[in-house]
């Protein structure tokens, strides 16, 4: 059996060092999310064109709703595609 001193890790294990998520809109003071800016909206959409959830982006509920409305408007106006392969 290997003792604790003999066990080596390739990378140091990260235990309990979770990075705190924050709402970038509250921190930056952004009030309005423009649906005509596709490069900004692509940050909140995955490769398949689906919206990323709050637990991944770290947005507050208020701004997550605004983002979803902006993405839906952009899709309707054909700025963003509804479904795609390898969007980014």
Coordinates of N, CA and C in Angstrom, one line a residue:
X1 N 0.8 -1.2 0.0 CA 0.0 0.0 0.0 C 0.9 1.3 0.0
X2 N 0.4 2.2 -0.7 CA 1.2 3.5 -0.8 C 0.8 4.4 0.4
X3 N 1.8 5.0 1.0 CA 1.5 5.9 2.1 C 1.1 7.3 1.5
X4 N 0.7 8.2 2.3 CA 0.3 9.5 1.9 C 1.5 10.3 1.3
X5 N 2.7 10.0 1.8 CA 3.9 10.7 1.3 C 4.2 10.3 -0.1
X6 N 3.9 9.0 -0.4 CA 4.3 8.5 -1.7 C 3.3 8.9 -2.8
X7 N 2.1 9.3 -2.5 CA 1.1 9.7 -3.5 C 1.4 11.1 -4.0
X8 N 1.6 11.1 -5.3 CA 2.0 12.4 -6.0 C 0.9 12.8 -7.0
X9 N 0.5 14.0 -7.1 CA -0.4 14.5 -8.1 C 0.3 15.2 -9.2
X10 N -0.2 15.1 -10.4 CA 0.4 15.8 -11.5 C 0.1 17.3 -11.3
X11 N -1.1 17.7 -10.9 CA -1.5 19.0 -10.6 C -1.9 19.1 -9.2
X12 N -1.7 20.2 -8.5 CA -2.1 20.3 -7.1 C -3.6 20.3 -7.1
X13 N -4.2 19.5 -6.2 CA -5.7 19.4 -6.1 C -6.2 20.7 -5.6
X14 N -7.3 21.2 -6.2 CA -7.9 22.5 -5.8 C -9.1 22.1 -5.0
X15 N -8.9 22.2 -3.7 CA -10.0 21.9 -2.7 C -10.5 23.2 -2.1
X16 N -11.8 23.5 -2.3 CA -12.4 24.6 -1.6 C -12.0 26.0 -2.2
X17 N -11.4 26.0 -3.3 CA -11.0 27.3 -3.9 C -11.9 27.7 -5.1
X18 N -13.2 27.6 -4.8 CA -14.2 28.0 -5.8 C -14.2 29.5 -6.0
X19 N -14.1 29.9 -7.3 CA -14.1 31.4 -7.5 C -15.6 31.9 -7.3
X20 N -15.7 33.0 -6.6 CA -17.0 33.6 -6.4 C -17.6 34.1 -7.6
X21 N -18.8 33.7 -8.0 CA -19.5 34.2 -9.1 C -20.1 35.6 -8.8
X22 N -20.2 36.4 -9.8 CA -20.8 37.7 -9.5 C -21.6 38.1 -10.8
X23 N -22.5 39.0 -10.6 CA -23.3 39.5 -11.7 C -22.5 40.7 -12.3
X24 N -22.1 40.5 -13.6 CA -21.2 41.5 -14.2 C -22.0 42.8 -14.5
X25 N -23.4 42.7 -14.6 CA -24.2 43.8 -14.9 C -24.3 44.7 -13.6
X26 N -24.5 44.1 -12.5 CA -24.5 44.9 -11.2 C -23.2 45.6 -10.9
X27 N -22.1 44.8 -11.2 CA -20.8 45.3 -10.9 C -20.4 46.4 -11.8
X28 N -20.8 46.3 -13.1 CA -20.4 47.4 -14.1 C -21.4 48.5 -14.1
X29 N -22.6 48.3 -13.6 CA -23.7 49.3 -13.6 C -24.4 49.4 -14.9
X30 N -24.5 48.3 -15.6 CA -25.2 48.2 -16.9 C -26.7 48.1 -16.7
X31 N -27.4 49.0 -17.3 CA -28.9 49.0 -17.1 C -29.6 48.4 -18.2
X32 N -29.1 48.6 -19.5 CA -29.8 48.2 -20.7 C -29.0 47.2 -21.4
X33 N -29.6 46.1 -21.8 CA -28.9 45.1 -22.6 C -29.4 45.3 -24.1
X34 N -28.5 45.6 -25.0 CA -28.9 45.9 -26.4 C -29.0 44.6 -27.2
X35 N -30.1 44.3 -27.8 CA -30.3 43.1 -28.6 C -29.6 43.2 -29.9
X36 N -29.1 44.4 -30.3 CA -28.5 44.5 -31.6 C -27.0 44.3 -31.6
X37 N -26.5 43.9 -30.4 CA -25.0 43.6 -30.3 C -24.8 42.1 -30.2
X38 N -24.6 41.4 -31.3 CA -24.5 40.0 -31.3 C -23.2 39.5 -30.6
X39 N -22.1 40.2 -30.7 CA -20.9 39.8 -30.0 C -21.0 39.7 -28.5
X40 N -21.8 40.6 -27.9 CA -22.0 40.6 -26.5 C -23.0 39.5 -26.1
X41 N -24.0 39.3 -26.9 CA -25.0 38.2 -26.6 C -24.4 36.8 -26.8
X42 N -23.4 36.6 -27.6 CA -22.8 35.3 -27.8 C -22.1 34.8 -26.6
X43 N -21.7 35.7 -25.6 CA -21.1 35.3 -24.4 C -22.1 34.5 -23.5
X44 N -23.4 34.7 -23.8 CA -24.4 34.0 -22.9 C -25.1 32.9 -23.7
X45 N -24.5 32.5 -24.8 CA -25.1 31.4 -25.6 C -24.0 30.3 -25.8
X46 N -24.4 29.0 -25.8 CA -23.3 28.0 -26.0 C -23.2 27.7 -27.5
X47 N -22.4 26.7 -27.8 CA -22.0 26.4 -29.2 C -23.2 26.0 -30.0
X48 N -24.2 25.5 -29.4 CA -25.4 25.0 -30.1 C -26.5 26.1 -30.3
X49 N -26.3 27.2 -29.6 CA -27.2 28.3 -29.7 C -28.2 28.4 -28.5
X50 N -27.9 27.6 -27.5 CA -28.8 27.6 -26.3 C -28.3 28.6 -25.3
X51 N -29.3 29.1 -24.5 CA -28.9 30.1 -23.5 C -28.2 29.4 -22.3
X52 N -27.1 30.0 -21.8 CA -26.4 29.4 -20.7 C -27.2 29.8 -19.4
X53 N -27.3 28.8 -18.4 CA -28.1 29.1 -17.2 C -27.4 30.0 -16.3
X54 N -28.1 30.5 -15.3 CA -27.6 31.5 -14.3 C -26.4 30.9 -13.5
X55 N -26.5 29.6 -13.2 CA -25.5 29.0 -12.3 C -24.2 28.9 -13.0
X56 N -24.1 29.0 -14.3 CA -22.9 29.0 -15.0 C -22.4 30.5 -15.3
X57 N -23.3 31.4 -15.7 CA -22.9 32.7 -16.0 C -22.7 33.6 -14.8
X58 N -23.5 33.3 -13.7 CA -23.4 34.1 -12.5 C -24.2 35.3 -12.5
X59 N -25.1 35.4 -13.4 CA -26.0 36.6 -13.5 C -27.1 36.6 -12.4
X60 N -27.6 37.7 -12.1 CA -28.7 37.8 -11.2 C -30.0 37.4 -12.0
X61 N -31.1 37.1 -11.3 CA -32.3 36.8 -12.0 C -32.8 37.9 -12.9
X62 N -32.7 39.1 -12.4 CA -33.2 40.3 -13.1 C -32.5 40.4 -14.5
X63 N -31.2 40.3 -14.5 CA -30.5 40.5 -15.7 C -30.5 39.2 -16.6
X64 N -30.7 38.0 -16.0 CA -30.8 36.8 -16.8 C -32.1 36.9 -17.6
X65 N -33.1 37.4 -17.1 CA -34.4 37.6 -17.8 C -34.2 38.6 -18.9
X66 N -33.5 39.7 -18.7 CA -33.2 40.7 -19.7 C -32.4 40.1 -20.8
X67 N -31.4 39.3 -20.5 CA -30.6 38.6 -21.5 C -31.4 37.7 -22.3
X68 N -32.3 36.9 -21.7 CA -33.1 36.0 -22.5 C -34.0 36.7 -23.4
X69 N -34.6 37.8 -23.0 CA -35.4 38.6 -23.9 C -34.6 39.2 -25.0
X70 N -33.4 39.7 -24.8 CA -32.6 40.3 -25.8 C -32.1 39.2 -26.8
X71 N -31.8 38.0 -26.4 CA -31.4 36.9 -27.3 C -32.6 36.5 -28.1
X72 N -33.8 36.5 -27.5 CA -35.0 36.1 -28.3 C -35.4 37.2 -29.4
X73 N -35.2 38.5 -29.0 CA -35.4 39.5 -30.0 C -34.4 39.5 -31.1
X74 N -33.1 39.2 -30.8 CA -32.1 39.1 -31.8 C -32.3 37.9 -32.7
X75 N -32.8 36.8 -32.2 CA -33.2 35.7 -33.0 C -34.3 36.0 -34.0
X76 N -35.3 36.7 -33.4 CA -36.5 37.1 -34.2 C -36.1 38.0 -35.4
X77 N -35.2 38.9 -35.2 CA -34.7 39.9 -36.2 C -33.6 39.3 -37.1
X78 N -33.2 38.0 -36.8 CA -32.2 37.3 -37.6 C -30.8 37.8 -37.4
X79 N -30.5 38.4 -36.2 CA -29.2 38.7 -35.9 C -28.4 37.5 -35.3
X80 N -29.1 36.7 -34.5 CA -28.6 35.4 -34.0 C -29.4 34.3 -34.6
X81 N -28.7 33.1 -34.9 CA -29.5 32.0 -35.3 C -30.2 31.3 -34.2
X82 N -31.3 30.6 -34.5 CA -32.0 29.8 -33.5 C -31.2 28.6 -33.1
X83 N -30.8 27.8 -34.1 CA -30.1 26.6 -33.8 C -28.9 26.5 -34.8
X84 N -27.7 26.0 -34.3 CA -26.6 26.0 -35.2 C -25.6 24.9 -34.7
X85 N -24.7 24.5 -35.5 CA -23.6 23.7 -35.1 C -22.3 24.6 -35.1
X86 N -21.6 24.6 -34.0 CA -20.4 25.3 -33.9 C -20.6 26.8 -34.1
X87 N -21.3 27.5 -33.3 CA -21.6 28.9 -33.4 C -20.4 29.7 -33.2
X88 N -19.6 29.4 -32.2 CA -18.5 30.2 -31.8 C -17.2 29.8 -32.6

